Amino acid sequence: MKNYIHIKILAVVVLLFTGAACETDFDNPNAATDEQTYSSREGTIAAAIGMQQLYSTAGLRWIVETPAITTREVGITTTFQNMIELEDGGSELPNSNSNVEGMWGTLYRVVKVAEDLENNVPNLGLQAGTESGLLAFAKLFKAMSIGALSQNYTDVVIETDQDNNAEFVSRMQGYQEAIRLLNEANSLISANPVSDEFNSAITLGNIDLQNTINAMLARFNLFAGNYDAAISAASSVDPSSTSFFNYDTQNLNPIWSRVYQNSAPNWKPRDEFGLPEYLQPEEDDMRKEFYLIPLDTLNQNGLPIEDLAGFYDVSTEPIPIYLPDEMDLIIAEANLRKSSPDTDAAVNALNDVLTDSSDPLNVNAGLDAYSGVETVDALLDAIYTNRRAELFLTGVSLEDSRRFNRPEPSGQSRNFAEERNRNFYPFPESERNSNPNTPQDPSI
């Protein structure tokens, strides 16, 4: 049975990597067909594992790397054209940029597999807890993919289309679709708790499905402006629980691969998380030591860079799907953005992050409690600093930069003094050439 599943996984992975962005016709004579893949328990489980593998390797690379360059979390250290284009930024970033193409195409391949799982799992006659687990798992990954795309593009597709005629919706509608999927996932596993079979075959004890769903609900409700819902979801996440993507010698940590695998890395982290001086963390903030290794040098564009530590300095090191302290930062921010801000609640949640010294992932600030001015604007500045330090290289920096009204980019290429060099990315050339519904590119 194990050998059969292994063969199925290989076939499914081939299928995953050969699909087009919003085109769902996989035509590869060496790949398993959809009918073959989803007609059995083993093939369906292999598809779910392959979906996770695609997201956690290629998908996560694009999710993390692309906005990190745009928002100055990192500085490039290579002459590869796609990296140069991203760090130059401005209105001339081409639709053909491989990061712009890669994020879009890879995440829609994840979306397609998630849709196939949703459509086929109910037909297999699985035990209730295995069916609910697989369906919730598919909805989680579809939601995470649509949510990540909504952070980076002005408009997104929420249902793939085999005829290359997928409809676009606004990014805010994308967040609402992600929230809907996550709520459905919660309902499924509340009605039928996941089975031991699902856990042993899919998550292997590495992913806490319930807490991960709620963490993503908190994140996307915050981004969508649903502040009470964000607070409720964040408060429901067990602060001692963790969820990881695991890696091995065949599937390497994708961020390690970009920084350490070759003698000439693609990029390195920026000094002080790339923040302007007045927003930089305190000198003894332990998160700097956790994520950054002092290097005291500049990249080719004069940006100060360090070496990378944290979850990214070992080739097979697991990457957390979310960080527990993100929930406190969501609670703090959402309380300030409500129509009637609650500064006391915000300060209390912020202090849980600042004074943390026992984080389950060892991402500890280890600082004193907040002692600054308790105005909404001052507290939002403190939260922004802590989001950059706590959630370093988690893919949320571009959404954060816009949401916290950081200075707008000028549109000029190679203006390296800017905090971000674009607001959103242009739509990929492959999508524009194949889908007549593709919207106009944002100017910057």
GROMACS .gro file of C-alpha atoms in nm:
model
  444
    1MET     CA    1   0.000   0.000   0.000
    2LYS     CA    2   0.278   0.246   0.087
    3ASN     CA    3   0.449   0.185  -0.248
    4TYR     CA    4   0.121   0.238  -0.431
    5ILE     CA    5   0.056   0.565  -0.253
    6HIS     CA    6   0.414   0.678  -0.322
    7ILE     CA    7   0.369   0.614  -0.696
    8LYS     CA    8   0.040   0.800  -0.688
    9ILE     CA    9   0.202   1.097  -0.514
   10LEU     CA   10   0.471   1.118  -0.782
   11ALA     CA   11   0.208   1.114  -1.056
   12VAL     CA   12  -0.002   1.376  -0.881
   13VAL     CA   13   0.298   1.603  -0.826
   14VAL     CA   14   0.372   1.587  -1.199
   15LEU     CA   15   0.010   1.680  -1.264
   16LEU     CA   16   0.027   1.970  -1.019
   17PHE     CA   17   0.334   2.128  -1.172
   18THR     CA   18   0.215   2.113  -1.533
   19GLY     CA   19  -0.112   2.307  -1.513
   20ALA     CA   20  -0.167   2.663  -1.637
   21ALA     CA   21  -0.277   2.953  -1.419
   22CYS     CA   22  -0.657   2.954  -1.448
   23GLU     CA   23  -0.669   2.681  -1.708
   24THR     CA   24  -0.767   2.343  -1.572
   25ASP     CA   25  -0.697   2.113  -1.867
   26PHE     CA   26  -0.392   1.910  -1.763
   27ASP     CA   27  -0.261   1.742  -2.076
   28ASN     CA   28   0.043   1.535  -1.986
   29PRO     CA   29   0.067   1.173  -2.105
   30ASN     CA   30   0.287   1.081  -1.808
   31ALA     CA   31   0.054   1.226  -1.544
   32ALA     CA   32  -0.240   1.063  -1.379
   33THR     CA   33  -0.573   1.186  -1.517
   34ASP     CA   34  -0.821   1.350  -1.282
   35GLU     CA   35  -1.043   1.043  -1.309
   36GLN     CA   36  -0.759   0.810  -1.214
   37THR     CA   37  -0.639   1.031  -0.931
   38TYR     CA   38  -0.973   1.090  -0.762
   39SER     CA   39  -1.137   0.751  -0.815
   40SER     CA   40  -0.971   0.592  -0.512
   41ARG     CA   41  -0.893   0.672  -0.152
   42GLU     CA   42  -0.519   0.635  -0.218
   43GLY     CA   43  -0.516   0.865  -0.520
   44THR     CA   44  -0.721   1.129  -0.343
   45ILE     CA   45  -0.494   1.124  -0.039
   46ALA     CA   46  -0.196   1.153  -0.273
   47ALA     CA   47  -0.359   1.457  -0.436
   48ALA     CA   48  -0.410   1.622  -0.097
   49ILE     CA   49  -0.047   1.556  -0.002
   50GLY     CA   50   0.069   1.684  -0.340
   51MET     CA   51  -0.140   2.000  -0.298
   52GLN     CA   52   0.026   2.068   0.035
   53GLN     CA   53   0.369   1.997  -0.112
   54LEU     CA   54   0.314   2.235  -0.402
   55TYR     CA   55   0.195   2.514  -0.171
   56SER     CA   56   0.469   2.465   0.089
   57THR     CA   57   0.758   2.456  -0.161
   58ALA     CA   58   0.704   2.652  -0.483
   59GLY     CA   59   0.401   2.843  -0.356
   60LEU     CA   60   0.562   2.958  -0.034
   61ARG     CA   61   0.873   3.071  -0.217
   62TRP     CA   62   0.670   3.318  -0.426
   63ILE     CA   63   0.446   3.422  -0.135
   64VAL     CA   64   0.744   3.514   0.084
   65GLU     CA   65   1.009   3.632  -0.160
   66THR     CA   66   0.810   3.855  -0.393
   67PRO     CA   67   0.662   4.108  -0.145
   68ALA     CA   68   0.975   4.086   0.072
   69ILE     CA   69   1.178   4.242  -0.210
   70THR     CA   70   0.908   4.499  -0.287
   71THR     CA   71   0.878   4.616   0.075
   72ARG     CA   72   1.252   4.614   0.150
   73GLU     CA   73   1.237   4.324   0.396
   74VAL     CA   74   1.526   4.185   0.191
   75GLY     CA   75   1.786   4.311  -0.054
   76ILE     CA   76   1.884   4.124  -0.369
   77THR     CA   77   2.237   3.983  -0.404
   78THR     CA   78   2.222   3.852  -0.759
   79THR     CA   79   2.218   3.968  -1.120
   80PHE     CA   80   1.915   3.758  -1.215
   81GLN     CA   81   1.681   3.982  -1.412
   82ASN     CA   82   1.364   3.895  -1.222
   83MET     CA   83   1.529   3.993  -0.894
   84ILE     CA   84   1.663   4.318  -1.043
   85GLU     CA   85   1.318   4.404  -1.179
   86LEU     CA   86   1.154   4.348  -0.841
   87GLU     CA   87   1.406   4.556  -0.644
   88ASP     CA   88   1.398   4.831  -0.907
   89GLY     CA   89   1.017   4.828  -0.889
   90GLY     CA   90   0.827   5.123  -1.023
   91SER     CA   91   0.571   5.144  -1.300
   92GLU     CA   92   0.789   4.952  -1.545
   93LEU     CA   93   0.779   4.616  -1.363
   94PRO     CA   94   0.698   4.381  -1.654
   95ASN     CA   95   0.404   4.142  -1.666
   96SER     CA   96   0.653   3.873  -1.768
   97ASN     CA   97   0.853   3.898  -1.444
   98SER     CA   98   0.900   3.539  -1.327
   99ASN     CA   99   0.797   3.617  -0.968
  100VAL     CA  100   0.478   3.788  -1.087
  101GLU     CA  101   0.407   3.488  -1.311
  102GLY     CA  102   0.522   3.226  -1.058
  103MET     CA  103   0.305   3.336  -0.767
  104TRP     CA  104  -0.006   3.358  -0.981
  105GLY     CA  105   0.043   3.032  -1.169
  106THR     CA  106   0.153   2.820  -0.874
  107LEU     CA  107  -0.124   2.929  -0.639
  108TYR     CA  108  -0.391   2.871  -0.901
  109ARG     CA  109  -0.260   2.518  -0.948
  110VAL     CA  110  -0.316   2.474  -0.574
  111VAL     CA  111  -0.665   2.620  -0.613
  112LYS     CA  112  -0.743   2.376  -0.895
  113VAL     CA  113  -0.643   2.071  -0.691
  114ALA     CA  114  -0.844   2.202  -0.396
  115GLU     CA  115  -1.149   2.237  -0.621
  116ASP     CA  116  -1.099   1.883  -0.753
  117LEU     CA  117  -1.082   1.751  -0.399
  118GLU     CA  118  -1.399   1.937  -0.304
  119ASN     CA  119  -1.580   1.792  -0.606
  120ASN     CA  120  -1.460   1.433  -0.575
  121VAL     CA  121  -1.412   1.349  -0.207
  122PRO     CA  122  -1.788   1.318  -0.134
  123ASN     CA  123  -1.812   1.044  -0.399
  124LEU     CA  124  -1.563   0.805  -0.236
  125GLY     CA  125  -1.768   0.675   0.058
  126LEU     CA  126  -1.496   0.757   0.312
  127GLN     CA  127  -1.559   0.747   0.683
  128ALA     CA  128  -1.715   1.073   0.800
  129GLY     CA  129  -1.409   1.212   0.979
  130THR     CA  130  -1.181   1.137   0.685
  131GLU     CA  131  -1.418   1.304   0.440
  132SER     CA  132  -1.463   1.613   0.658
  133GLY     CA  133  -1.088   1.637   0.712
  134LEU     CA  134  -1.005   1.616   0.341
  135LEU     CA  135  -1.272   1.868   0.247
  136ALA     CA  136  -1.167   2.110   0.521
  137PHE     CA  137  -0.803   2.064   0.419
  138ALA     CA  138  -0.889   2.149   0.058
  139LYS     CA  139  -1.087   2.456   0.162
  140LEU     CA  140  -0.802   2.571   0.386
  141PHE     CA  141  -0.547   2.556   0.104
  142LYS     CA  142  -0.780   2.719  -0.146
  143ALA     CA  143  -0.847   2.996   0.108
  144MET     CA  144  -0.479   3.047   0.183
  145SER     CA  145  -0.401   3.066  -0.189
  146ILE     CA  146  -0.678   3.313  -0.271
  147GLY     CA  147  -0.589   3.515   0.038
  148ALA     CA  148  -0.223   3.534  -0.061
  149LEU     CA  149  -0.316   3.643  -0.413
  150SER     CA  150  -0.551   3.907  -0.272
  151GLN     CA  151  -0.258   4.053  -0.081
  152ASN     CA  152  -0.063   4.109  -0.401
  153TYR     CA  153  -0.304   4.171  -0.691
  154THR     CA  154  -0.592   4.419  -0.722
  155ASP     CA  155  -0.827   4.151  -0.859
  156VAL     CA  156  -0.829   3.774  -0.831
  157VAL     CA  157  -1.005   3.465  -0.964
  158ILE     CA  158  -1.196   3.262  -0.707
  159GLU     CA  159  -1.305   2.974  -0.935
  160THR     CA  160  -1.083   2.831  -1.208
  161ASP     CA  161  -1.222   2.780  -1.558
  162GLN     CA  162  -1.124   2.510  -1.806
  163ASP     CA  163  -1.197   2.736  -2.102
  164ASN     CA  164  -0.960   3.016  -1.994
  165ASN     CA  165  -1.255   3.242  -1.927
  166ALA     CA  166  -1.232   3.277  -1.549
  167GLU     CA  167  -1.407   3.578  -1.399
  168PHE     CA  168  -1.220   3.823  -1.179
  169VAL     CA  169  -1.343   3.979  -0.855
  170SER     CA  170  -1.191   4.252  -0.641
  171ARG     CA  171  -0.926   4.156  -0.390
  172MET     CA  172  -1.168   4.236  -0.107
  173GLN     CA  173  -1.414   3.989  -0.255
  174GLY     CA  174  -1.120   3.748  -0.267
  175TYR     CA  175  -1.076   3.786   0.108
  176GLN     CA  176  -1.448   3.731   0.161
  177GLU     CA  177  -1.430   3.412  -0.045
  178ALA     CA  178  -1.135   3.291   0.162
  179ILE     CA  179  -1.333   3.365   0.479
  180ARG     CA  180  -1.635   3.177   0.342
  181LEU     CA  181  -1.421   2.873   0.264
  182LEU     CA  182  -1.264   2.877   0.609
  183ASN     CA  183  -1.601   2.905   0.781
  184GLU     CA  184  -1.722   2.608   0.575
  185ALA     CA  185  -1.409   2.416   0.676
  186ASN     CA  186  -1.483   2.488   1.042
  187SER     CA  187  -1.842   2.372   1.004
  188LEU     CA  188  -1.730   2.046   0.842
  189ILE     CA  189  -1.491   1.944   1.117
  190SER     CA  190  -1.727   2.066   1.389
  191ALA     CA  191  -2.000   1.838   1.256
  192ASN     CA  192  -1.759   1.547   1.198
  193PRO     CA  193  -1.426   1.577   1.384
  194VAL     CA  194  -1.132   1.462   1.174
  195SER     CA  195  -1.051   1.094   1.196
  196ASP     CA  196  -0.730   0.926   1.305
  197GLU     CA  197  -0.709   0.802   0.945
  198PHE     CA  198  -0.698   1.160   0.816
  199ASN     CA  199  -0.437   1.267   1.071
  200SER     CA  200  -0.212   0.969   1.007
  201ALA     CA  201  -0.237   0.996   0.628
  202ILE     CA  202  -0.234   1.374   0.575
  203THR     CA  203  -0.121   1.597   0.862
  204LEU     CA  204   0.107   1.346   1.038
  205GLY     CA  205   0.071   1.552   1.355
  206ASN     CA  206   0.240   1.854   1.194
  207ILE     CA  207  -0.068   2.063   1.120
  208ASP     CA  208  -0.331   2.148   1.379
  209LEU     CA  209  -0.619   2.185   1.135
  210GLN     CA  210  -0.866   2.358   1.367
  211ASN     CA  211  -0.622   2.618   1.496
  212THR     CA  212  -0.478   2.681   1.150
  213ILE     CA  213  -0.824   2.747   1.006
  214ASN     CA  214  -0.899   2.991   1.287
  215ALA     CA  215  -0.562   3.163   1.248
  216MET     CA  216  -0.632   3.219   0.878
  217LEU     CA  217  -0.983   3.341   0.962
  218ALA     CA  218  -0.827   3.595   1.197
  219ARG     CA  219  -0.575   3.708   0.936
  220PHE     CA  220  -0.815   3.746   0.645
  221ASN     CA  221  -1.093   3.904   0.852
  222LEU     CA  222  -0.841   4.167   0.963
  223PHE     CA  223  -0.735   4.230   0.604
  224ALA     CA  224  -1.103   4.253   0.498
  225GLY     CA  225  -1.187   4.502   0.773
  226ASN     CA  226  -1.407   4.261   0.971
  227TYR     CA  227  -1.257   4.359   1.304
  228ASP     CA  228  -1.490   4.188   1.551
  229ALA     CA  229  -1.468   3.865   1.352
  230ALA     CA  230  -1.089   3.896   1.343
  231ILE     CA  231  -1.075   3.939   1.722
  232SER     CA  232  -1.308   3.644   1.776
  233ALA     CA  233  -1.109   3.412   1.549
  234ALA     CA  234  -0.773   3.518   1.689
  235SER     CA  235  -0.896   3.469   2.045
  236SER     CA  236  -1.002   3.113   1.963
  237VAL     CA  237  -0.653   3.004   1.855
  238ASP     CA  238  -0.469   2.805   2.121
  239PRO     CA  239  -0.149   3.006   2.190
  240SER     CA  240   0.043   2.686   2.267
  241SER     CA  241  -0.052   2.517   1.941
  242THR     CA  242   0.172   2.514   1.634
  243SER     CA  243   0.139   2.406   1.272
  244PHE     CA  244   0.434   2.346   1.038
  245PHE     CA  245   0.523   2.268   0.683
  246ASN     CA  246   0.791   2.000   0.704
  247TYR     CA  247   1.076   1.951   0.455
  248ASP     CA  248   1.322   1.678   0.365
  249THR     CA  249   1.617   1.624   0.131
  250GLN     CA  250   1.384   1.590  -0.167
  251ASN     CA  251   1.169   1.890  -0.077
  252LEU     CA  252   1.391   2.158   0.070
  253ASN     CA  253   1.292   2.458   0.278
  254PRO     CA  254   1.218   2.701  -0.011
  255ILE     CA  255   1.351   3.011   0.165
  256TRP     CA  256   1.676   2.839   0.263
  257SER     CA  257   1.709   2.741  -0.103
  258ARG     CA  258   1.697   3.105  -0.212
  259VAL     CA  259   1.953   3.227   0.041
  260TYR     CA  260   2.190   2.939   0.113
  261GLN     CA  261   2.168   2.665  -0.149
  262ASN     CA  262   2.399   2.825  -0.404
  263SER     CA  263   2.733   3.000  -0.356
  264ALA     CA  264   2.571   3.318  -0.490
  265PRO     CA  265   2.244   3.377  -0.299
  266ASN     CA  266   1.946   3.551  -0.455
  267TRP     CA  267   1.884   3.783  -0.161
  268LYS     CA  268   1.955   3.845   0.204
  269PRO     CA  269   1.748   4.004   0.483
  270ARG     CA  270   1.764   4.378   0.535
  271ASP     CA  271   1.914   4.525   0.848
  272GLU     CA  272   1.647   4.609   1.112
  273PHE     CA  273   1.385   4.426   0.903
  274GLY     CA  274   1.406   4.704   0.644
  275LEU     CA  275   1.226   4.954   0.868
  276PRO     CA  276   1.293   5.330   0.871
  277GLU     CA  277   1.494   5.441   1.171
  278TYR     CA  278   1.207   5.579   1.380
  279LEU     CA  279   1.013   5.251   1.351
  280GLN     CA  280   1.297   5.010   1.419
  281PRO     CA  281   1.267   4.764   1.710
  282GLU     CA  282   1.440   4.833   2.038
  283GLU     CA  283   1.809   4.746   2.051
  284ASP     CA  284   1.761   4.446   2.279
  285ASP     CA  285   1.462   4.301   2.091
  286MET     CA  286   1.540   3.928   2.085
  287ARG     CA  287   1.364   3.881   1.752
  288LYS     CA  288   1.655   4.050   1.577
  289GLU     CA  289   1.890   3.783   1.705
  290PHE     CA  290   1.637   3.513   1.617
  291TYR     CA  291   1.598   3.615   1.251
  292LEU     CA  292   1.917   3.807   1.165
  293ILE     CA  293   2.289   3.729   1.173
  294PRO     CA  294   2.500   4.049   1.169
  295LEU     CA  295   2.683   4.093   0.841
  296ASP     CA  296   2.747   4.468   0.824
  297THR     CA  297   2.756   4.499   0.447
  298LEU     CA  298   2.556   4.645   0.158
  299ASN     CA  299   2.398   4.486  -0.145
  300GLN     CA  300   2.471   4.612  -0.495
  301ASN     CA  301   2.212   4.888  -0.456
  302GLY     CA  302   2.349   5.018  -0.128
  303LEU     CA  303   2.089   4.855   0.097
  304PRO     CA  304   2.225   4.724   0.431
  305ILE     CA  305   2.185   4.346   0.453
  306GLU     CA  306   2.242   4.068   0.707
  307ASP     CA  307   2.253   3.690   0.700
  308LEU     CA  308   1.934   3.493   0.761
  309ALA     CA  309   1.850   3.275   1.060
  310GLY     CA  310   1.511   3.193   1.214
  311PHE     CA  311   1.322   2.923   1.029
  312TYR     CA  312   1.535   2.949   0.719
  313ASP     CA  313   1.900   2.862   0.789
  314VAL     CA  314   1.876   2.481   0.764
  315SER     CA  315   1.780   2.303   0.443
  316THR     CA  316   1.511   2.084   0.602
  317GLU     CA  317   1.394   2.319   0.879
  318PRO     CA  318   1.015   2.334   0.923
  319ILE     CA  319   0.835   2.662   0.849
  320PRO     CA  320   0.535   2.756   1.067
  321ILE     CA  321   0.210   2.816   0.883
  322TYR     CA  322   0.129   3.095   1.129
  323LEU     CA  323   0.295   3.240   1.438
  324PRO     CA  324   0.103   3.237   1.769
  325ASP     CA  325   0.187   3.600   1.848
  326GLU     CA  326   0.031   3.707   1.519
  327MET     CA  327  -0.301   3.648   1.693
  328ASP     CA  328  -0.222   3.902   1.966
  329LEU     CA  329  -0.108   4.153   1.704
  330ILE     CA  330  -0.436   4.100   1.517
  331ILE     CA  331  -0.633   4.155   1.838
  332ALA     CA  332  -0.435   4.471   1.914
  333GLU     CA  333  -0.477   4.618   1.566
  334ALA     CA  334  -0.842   4.524   1.523
  335ASN     CA  335  -0.931   4.688   1.855
  336LEU     CA  336  -0.776   5.012   1.731
  337ARG     CA  337  -0.945   5.003   1.390
  338LYS     CA  338  -1.297   4.947   1.521
  339SER     CA  339  -1.539   5.239   1.497
  340SER     CA  340  -1.496   5.280   1.874
  341PRO     CA  341  -1.127   5.203   1.938
  342ASP     CA  342  -1.041   5.013   2.256
  343THR     CA  343  -0.689   5.127   2.343
  344ASP     CA  344  -0.680   4.930   2.668
  345ALA     CA  345  -0.747   4.603   2.489
  346ALA     CA  346  -0.492   4.695   2.225
  347VAL     CA  347  -0.221   4.771   2.479
  348ASN     CA  348  -0.290   4.447   2.666
  349ALA     CA  349  -0.260   4.240   2.347
  350LEU     CA  350   0.052   4.429   2.237
  351ASN     CA  351   0.212   4.370   2.577
  352ASP     CA  352   0.153   3.996   2.539
  353VAL     CA  353   0.382   4.015   2.237
  354LEU     CA  354   0.639   4.257   2.377
  355THR     CA  355   0.691   4.071   2.705
  356ASP     CA  356   0.674   3.723   2.556
  357SER     CA  357   0.964   3.503   2.664
  358SER     CA  358   0.805   3.158   2.623
  359ASP     CA  359   0.677   3.151   2.268
  360PRO     CA  360   0.631   2.791   2.145
  361LEU     CA  361   0.833   2.881   1.834
  362ASN     CA  362   1.097   3.077   2.032
  363VAL     CA  363   1.009   3.402   1.855
  364ASN     CA  364   1.037   3.611   2.170
  365ALA     CA  365   1.064   3.989   2.190
  366GLY     CA  366   1.167   3.971   2.556
  367LEU     CA  367   1.098   4.342   2.611
  368ASP     CA  368   0.932   4.556   2.875
  369ALA     CA  369   0.566   4.644   2.843
  370TYR     CA  370   0.461   4.930   2.618
  371SER     CA  371   0.533   5.268   2.775
  372GLY     CA  372   0.463   5.506   2.486
  373VAL     CA  373   0.174   5.739   2.419
  374GLU     CA  374  -0.155   5.551   2.416
  375THR     CA  375  -0.309   5.717   2.114
  376VAL     CA  376  -0.444   5.518   1.822
  377ASP     CA  377  -0.175   5.646   1.584
  378ALA     CA  378   0.113   5.580   1.824
  379LEU     CA  379  -0.012   5.231   1.903
  380LEU     CA  380  -0.059   5.149   1.535
  381ASP     CA  381   0.304   5.251   1.475
  382ALA     CA  382   0.412   5.015   1.753
  383ILE     CA  383   0.199   4.734   1.612
  384TYR     CA  384   0.344   4.787   1.265
  385THR     CA  385   0.697   4.762   1.404
  386ASN     CA  386   0.610   4.445   1.586
  387ARG     CA  387   0.440   4.291   1.285
  388ARG     CA  388   0.756   4.349   1.079
  389ALA     CA  389   0.973   4.197   1.353
  390GLU     CA  390   0.744   3.911   1.454
  391LEU     CA  391   0.609   3.816   1.110
  392PHE     CA  392   0.933   3.859   0.920
  393LEU     CA  393   0.926   3.676   0.586
  394THR     CA  394   0.575   3.542   0.623
  395GLY     CA  395   0.440   3.711   0.308
  396VAL     CA  396   0.222   3.976   0.476
  397SER     CA  397   0.454   4.278   0.443
  398LEU     CA  398   0.296   4.433   0.131
  399GLU     CA  399  -0.056   4.410   0.272
  400ASP     CA  400   0.073   4.557   0.598
  401SER     CA  401   0.257   4.841   0.427
  402ARG     CA  402  -0.059   4.953   0.248
  403ARG     CA  403  -0.292   4.897   0.544
  404PHE     CA  404  -0.076   5.102   0.779
  405ASN     CA  405  -0.062   5.383   0.522
  406ARG     CA  406   0.312   5.372   0.482
  407PRO     CA  407   0.443   5.623   0.223
  408GLU     CA  408   0.317   5.562  -0.129
  409PRO     CA  409   0.570   5.460  -0.394
  410SER     CA  410   0.654   5.726  -0.649
  411GLY     CA  411   0.640   5.494  -0.948
  412GLN     CA  412   1.001   5.570  -1.030
  413SER     CA  413   1.228   5.274  -1.088
  414ARG     CA  414   1.537   5.231  -0.866
  415ASN     CA  415   1.420   5.465  -0.591
  416PHE     CA  416   1.574   5.258  -0.313
  417ALA     CA  417   1.487   5.508  -0.040
  418GLU     CA  418   1.118   5.415  -0.070
  419GLU     CA  419   0.966   5.180   0.189
  420ARG     CA  420   0.786   4.993  -0.090
  421ASN     CA  421   0.829   5.029  -0.463
  422ARG     CA  422   0.481   4.915  -0.571
  423ASN     CA  423   0.130   4.888  -0.429
  424PHE     CA  424   0.027   4.582  -0.633
  425TYR     CA  425   0.175   4.366  -0.905
  426PRO     CA  426   0.076   4.370  -1.273
  427PHE     CA  427  -0.122   4.072  -1.395
  428PRO     CA  428   0.096   3.795  -1.541
  429GLU     CA  429   0.154   3.801  -1.913
  430SER     CA  430   0.037   3.439  -1.943
  431GLU     CA  431  -0.299   3.528  -1.787
  432ARG     CA  432  -0.344   3.838  -2.001
  433ASN     CA  433  -0.266   3.645  -2.319
  434SER     CA  434  -0.508   3.363  -2.241
  435ASN     CA  435  -0.795   3.513  -2.042
  436PRO     CA  436  -0.995   3.797  -2.202
  437ASN     CA  437  -1.136   3.894  -1.861
  438THR     CA  438  -0.797   4.001  -1.722
  439PRO     CA  439  -0.833   4.354  -1.577
  440GLN     CA  440  -0.614   4.652  -1.656
  441ASP     CA  441  -0.285   4.654  -1.468
  442PRO     CA  442  -0.252   4.886  -1.170
  443SER     CA  443  -0.028   5.181  -1.251
  444ILE     CA  444   0.196   5.115  -0.954
   0.00000   0.00000   0.00000
